Amino acid sequence: MSDHPSCIDISHWQGFPDFHEVAVQGVVACIMKATEGTSYVDPNRAQNYINATEAGIACCTYHWIKPGNAAAQMRFWLGTIDPVQGERMCIDYEEDGCSLDDLHEAVQVLLDDPRDLQVTVYSGHLLKEQLGDSCDAFLRDNTDLWLAQYTSGTTSWPTGTYEYWTLWQYSESGEVEGISDTNVDLNRFDGTNDQLVRWISPEGRAPLPPPQPGEVVRVDITAPKSVSVNVTVNGGDVATRRRRPRRRLLIPHGPDVFR
């Protein structure tokens, strides 16, 4: 099993990673703890989310669900994150005492949200033991599985409900350059890295890779002839001029140039 995963998941225990260094290791996606219960907010998530996305790493968040009061917990996550249209959300379903009724209630709150959220269930032995070989049609039709199982051998999961796992957390003791903690969760995606980025991103809004130094960023602007166009790059004005039909701007990633 590779120790250089394409996806990691973190919480405040990993501090504030150097995400540019993390990205160099081949990590393209990161799932961050956002909330737990009805009152806990991970203090590092907001800044880490900004830093990771600036480094070109696609991100989403998870909520650690506790037994009971599942609807209130999901409303707490919604109020904390204020997700965008189509955002992916992961329910960390592993604490003893949680029931399938709790999980169903939590998923339903997310489905009822008008922003068409994508829902993933993270779990290992708890969900496996509760589902057994049965088919939970509600979970099958409305969620996918992020499996937690620390093995280098063959994985096992509740296949009666999930035909396959989407993401597999295969280690909780990984090491990734750029993260000082030696207990980083490592994950494998059932697909390519491009598919992973599309999966973890808000539906239909997979981020573009960050421009490389010297790369030309091409921007086409269409506007009525009577409208003046003011172009700003990295906080500085590049040009202001009267619109002409289909004027093309070639903006190198670096010094401000207008052609």
Short mmCIF file of C-alpha atoms in Angstrom, two decimals:
data_model
loop_
_atom_site.label_atom_id
_atom_site.label_comp_id
_atom_site.label_asym_id
_atom_site.label_seq_id
_atom_site.Cartn_x
_atom_site.Cartn_y
_atom_site.Cartn_z
CA MET A 1 0.00 0.00 0.00
CA SER A 2 1.46 3.39 -0.99
CA ASP A 3 2.35 5.83 1.78
CA HIS A 4 1.79 8.71 -0.64
CA PRO A 5 -2.00 8.92 -0.88
CA SER A 6 -3.94 11.24 -3.10
CA CYS A 7 -6.46 12.01 -0.32
CA ILE A 8 -5.98 12.71 3.39
CA ASP A 9 -8.35 13.74 6.16
CA ILE A 10 -7.37 16.00 9.05
CA SER A 11 -8.63 17.79 12.14
CA HIS A 12 -7.07 20.23 14.61
CA TRP A 13 -4.73 17.44 15.74
CA GLN A 14 -2.70 18.01 12.57
CA GLY A 15 -2.25 21.70 13.34
CA PHE A 16 -1.74 23.99 10.36
CA PRO A 17 -0.04 21.95 7.62
CA ASP A 18 2.15 23.40 4.89
CA PHE A 19 -0.29 22.51 2.12
CA HIS A 20 2.05 23.48 -0.69
CA GLU A 21 4.45 20.83 0.62
CA VAL A 22 1.53 18.43 1.09
CA ALA A 23 0.51 18.95 -2.55
CA VAL A 24 4.06 18.18 -3.70
CA GLN A 25 3.62 14.70 -2.17
CA GLY A 26 0.77 14.02 -4.60
CA VAL A 27 -2.18 14.87 -2.34
CA VAL A 28 -4.98 16.34 -4.45
CA ALA A 29 -7.87 16.14 -1.97
CA CYS A 30 -8.44 16.71 1.75
CA ILE A 31 -11.46 16.18 4.01
CA MET A 32 -11.44 18.38 7.11
CA LYS A 33 -13.30 18.03 10.38
CA ALA A 34 -15.76 20.90 10.74
CA THR A 35 -18.05 20.13 13.65
CA GLU A 36 -19.01 17.60 16.32
CA GLY A 37 -22.26 17.23 18.20
CA THR A 38 -24.21 20.47 18.52
CA SER A 39 -21.55 22.82 19.85
CA TYR A 40 -17.98 21.92 18.83
CA VAL A 41 -16.32 23.68 15.89
CA ASP A 42 -12.84 22.62 14.79
CA PRO A 43 -10.73 25.75 15.41
CA ASN A 44 -8.29 25.10 12.54
CA ARG A 45 -10.68 24.17 9.76
CA ALA A 46 -11.43 27.62 8.34
CA GLN A 47 -7.79 28.64 7.90
CA ASN A 48 -6.72 25.19 6.75
CA TYR A 49 -9.49 25.17 4.15
CA ILE A 50 -8.24 28.46 2.70
CA ASN A 51 -4.61 27.35 2.73
CA ALA A 52 -5.36 23.97 1.15
CA THR A 53 -7.47 25.34 -1.68
CA GLU A 54 -4.86 28.01 -2.41
CA ALA A 55 -2.35 25.16 -2.78
CA GLY A 56 -4.63 23.52 -5.36
CA ILE A 57 -6.03 20.82 -3.06
CA ALA A 58 -9.77 20.14 -3.38
CA CYS A 59 -11.57 20.01 -0.02
CA CYS A 60 -14.78 19.17 1.74
CA THR A 61 -15.73 18.73 5.41
CA TYR A 62 -17.06 16.16 7.83
CA HIS A 63 -19.18 16.17 10.97
CA TRP A 64 -18.56 13.75 13.84
CA ILE A 65 -22.05 12.61 14.71
CA LYS A 66 -22.91 11.72 18.31
CA PRO A 67 -25.79 9.54 19.52
CA GLY A 68 -29.21 11.22 19.45
CA ASN A 69 -30.39 14.65 18.33
CA ALA A 70 -29.14 14.02 14.79
CA ALA A 71 -31.29 16.69 13.14
CA ALA A 72 -29.97 19.38 15.47
CA GLN A 73 -26.42 18.24 14.74
CA MET A 74 -26.93 18.57 11.01
CA ARG A 75 -28.48 22.01 11.44
CA PHE A 76 -25.41 22.95 13.46
CA TRP A 77 -23.13 21.80 10.62
CA LEU A 78 -25.25 23.66 8.08
CA GLY A 79 -25.11 26.86 10.14
CA THR A 80 -21.38 26.58 10.66
CA ILE A 81 -20.36 25.78 7.09
CA ASP A 82 -23.15 27.46 5.09
CA PRO A 83 -22.44 25.09 2.20
CA VAL A 84 -22.56 26.09 -1.44
CA GLN A 85 -24.80 24.49 -4.04
CA GLY A 86 -23.92 20.84 -4.55
CA GLU A 87 -21.29 20.72 -1.78
CA ARG A 88 -20.18 17.31 -0.52
CA MET A 89 -20.62 16.59 3.19
CA CYS A 90 -19.35 13.54 5.09
CA ILE A 91 -21.00 12.12 8.21
CA ASP A 92 -18.44 10.50 10.51
CA TYR A 93 -20.50 7.60 11.84
CA GLU A 94 -18.33 5.67 14.26
CA GLU A 95 -19.19 6.53 17.87
CA ASP A 96 -20.67 3.72 19.96
CA GLY A 97 -24.32 4.40 20.73
CA CYS A 98 -25.13 5.86 17.32
CA SER A 99 -28.02 4.09 15.60
CA LEU A 100 -29.21 3.71 12.05
CA ASP A 101 -32.17 5.89 13.03
CA ASP A 102 -29.69 8.65 13.93
CA LEU A 103 -27.96 8.22 10.58
CA HIS A 104 -31.21 8.23 8.62
CA GLU A 105 -32.36 11.38 10.42
CA ALA A 106 -29.07 13.14 9.72
CA VAL A 107 -29.07 12.24 6.03
CA GLN A 108 -32.69 13.34 5.63
CA VAL A 109 -31.93 16.82 7.01
CA LEU A 110 -29.16 17.20 4.45
CA LEU A 111 -31.37 15.94 1.63
CA ASP A 112 -34.08 18.42 2.63
CA ASP A 113 -31.66 21.32 2.28
CA PRO A 114 -32.38 23.15 -1.00
CA ARG A 115 -28.71 23.24 -2.02
CA ASP A 116 -28.63 19.65 -3.36
CA LEU A 117 -25.88 18.50 -1.02
CA GLN A 118 -23.92 15.33 -1.74
CA VAL A 119 -23.76 13.01 1.28
CA THR A 120 -21.07 10.47 2.14
CA VAL A 121 -21.10 8.16 5.17
CA TYR A 122 -17.77 7.43 6.86
CA SER A 123 -17.74 4.27 8.98
CA GLY A 124 -16.04 0.99 9.71
CA HIS A 125 -17.14 -1.80 12.02
CA LEU A 126 -20.17 0.09 13.43
CA LEU A 127 -22.01 0.38 10.14
CA LYS A 128 -20.87 -3.06 9.06
CA GLU A 129 -22.26 -4.67 12.19
CA GLN A 130 -25.53 -2.74 12.09
CA LEU A 131 -26.28 -3.35 8.42
CA GLY A 132 -24.96 -6.87 8.10
CA ASP A 133 -25.96 -8.38 4.78
CA SER A 134 -29.22 -6.45 4.57
CA CYS A 135 -29.95 -3.72 2.06
CA ASP A 136 -30.72 -0.30 3.49
CA ALA A 137 -32.35 1.22 0.42
CA PHE A 138 -32.40 4.73 1.89
CA LEU A 139 -28.63 4.79 2.42
CA ARG A 140 -27.99 3.00 -0.87
CA ASP A 141 -29.96 5.55 -2.86
CA ASN A 142 -28.83 8.72 -1.10
CA THR A 143 -25.27 8.23 0.12
CA ASP A 144 -21.97 6.63 -0.78
CA LEU A 145 -19.44 4.91 1.48
CA TRP A 146 -16.14 6.13 2.88
CA LEU A 147 -14.83 2.93 4.42
CA ALA A 148 -12.54 2.88 7.47
CA GLN A 149 -10.55 -0.35 7.60
CA TYR A 150 -6.85 -0.51 8.45
CA THR A 151 -5.58 -3.45 6.47
CA SER A 152 -3.28 -4.11 3.58
CA GLY A 153 -5.38 -7.11 2.63
CA THR A 154 -8.85 -7.47 1.20
CA THR A 155 -11.42 -4.94 2.37
CA SER A 156 -14.85 -5.86 3.67
CA TRP A 157 -17.91 -3.66 3.96
CA PRO A 158 -21.73 -3.92 4.03
CA THR A 159 -22.10 -4.88 0.37
CA GLY A 160 -25.81 -5.51 0.75
CA THR A 161 -26.25 -1.74 0.92
CA TYR A 162 -23.15 -0.43 -0.90
CA GLU A 163 -22.05 -2.25 -4.02
CA TYR A 164 -18.59 -0.77 -3.59
CA TRP A 165 -16.74 1.73 -1.43
CA THR A 166 -15.93 5.14 -2.89
CA LEU A 167 -13.14 6.14 -0.52
CA TRP A 168 -11.10 3.83 1.70
CA GLN A 169 -9.27 5.08 4.80
CA TYR A 170 -6.59 2.42 5.01
CA SER A 171 -4.31 3.96 7.65
CA GLU A 172 -4.55 6.25 10.65
CA SER A 173 -0.82 6.46 11.22
CA GLY A 174 0.57 7.88 8.00
CA GLU A 175 3.29 10.47 7.56
CA VAL A 176 3.00 13.24 4.98
CA GLU A 177 5.66 15.87 4.34
CA GLY A 178 4.29 19.25 5.36
CA ILE A 179 2.35 17.82 8.33
CA SER A 180 4.26 17.50 11.60
CA ASP A 181 1.86 14.98 13.13
CA THR A 182 2.82 11.34 12.52
CA ASN A 183 -0.75 10.07 12.67
CA VAL A 184 -2.28 11.27 9.43
CA ASP A 185 -5.28 9.44 7.97
CA LEU A 186 -4.51 8.11 4.49
CA ASN A 187 -7.20 7.34 1.93
CA ARG A 188 -7.49 5.62 -1.42
CA PHE A 189 -10.15 6.63 -3.96
CA ASP A 190 -11.86 4.09 -6.21
CA GLY A 191 -10.91 5.90 -9.40
CA THR A 192 -8.41 8.35 -10.86
CA ASN A 193 -7.17 11.53 -9.23
CA ASP A 194 -9.22 13.60 -11.66
CA GLN A 195 -12.32 11.66 -10.65
CA LEU A 196 -11.41 12.15 -6.98
CA VAL A 197 -11.22 15.91 -7.42
CA ARG A 198 -14.58 15.96 -9.18
CA TRP A 199 -16.10 13.75 -6.47
CA ILE A 200 -14.93 15.83 -3.53
CA SER A 201 -15.81 19.18 -5.11
CA PRO A 202 -19.26 20.78 -5.20
CA GLU A 203 -21.19 19.08 -7.99
CA GLY A 204 -20.26 20.61 -11.31
CA ARG A 205 -17.67 22.91 -9.76
CA ALA A 206 -14.40 21.01 -9.74
CA PRO A 207 -11.58 23.55 -9.33
CA LEU A 208 -9.11 24.27 -12.10
CA PRO A 209 -5.48 23.44 -11.27
CA PRO A 210 -3.49 26.50 -10.12
CA PRO A 211 -1.49 28.22 -12.90
CA GLN A 212 2.19 27.36 -12.95
CA PRO A 213 4.88 30.08 -13.03
CA GLY A 214 5.22 31.46 -16.55
CA GLU A 215 1.92 29.95 -17.68
CA VAL A 216 -0.33 32.24 -19.71
CA VAL A 217 -3.85 32.61 -18.37
CA ARG A 218 -6.27 33.39 -21.20
CA VAL A 219 -9.40 35.38 -20.45
CA ASP A 220 -12.12 36.14 -23.00
CA ILE A 221 -14.46 39.03 -22.20
CA THR A 222 -17.60 39.81 -24.16
CA ALA A 223 -19.39 43.09 -23.44
CA PRO A 224 -21.41 45.71 -25.34
CA LYS A 225 -19.32 48.19 -27.32
CA SER A 226 -20.52 51.01 -25.09
CA VAL A 227 -19.05 49.41 -21.95
CA SER A 228 -15.52 50.23 -20.79
CA VAL A 229 -13.51 47.25 -19.48
CA ASN A 230 -11.18 47.61 -16.50
CA VAL A 231 -8.86 44.63 -15.98
CA THR A 232 -7.20 43.98 -12.62
CA VAL A 233 -4.61 41.26 -11.97
CA ASN A 234 -3.14 40.57 -8.53
CA GLY A 235 -4.56 43.84 -7.23
CA GLY A 236 -3.16 46.04 -10.00
CA ASP A 237 -4.87 47.53 -13.05
CA VAL A 238 -3.65 46.02 -16.30
CA ALA A 239 -5.68 48.13 -18.70
CA THR A 240 -8.83 50.19 -19.09
CA ARG A 241 -10.27 50.63 -22.56
CA ARG A 242 -13.46 50.89 -24.58
CA ARG A 243 -14.81 47.46 -25.46
CA ARG A 244 -14.30 46.11 -28.91
CA PRO A 245 -15.98 42.92 -30.07
CA ARG A 246 -14.22 39.81 -28.72
CA ARG A 247 -11.05 41.45 -27.40
CA ARG A 248 -8.77 38.75 -25.94
CA LEU A 249 -6.59 39.34 -22.90
CA LEU A 250 -3.45 37.26 -22.46
CA ILE A 251 -2.39 37.50 -18.83
CA PRO A 252 0.83 35.70 -17.86
CA HIS A 253 0.94 34.38 -14.30
CA GLY A 254 3.58 36.80 -13.00
CA PRO A 255 4.33 40.35 -14.22
CA ASP A 256 1.29 42.32 -15.30
CA VAL A 257 1.10 42.37 -19.10
CA PHE A 258 -1.74 43.36 -21.42
CA ARG A 259 -1.60 42.30 -25.04
#
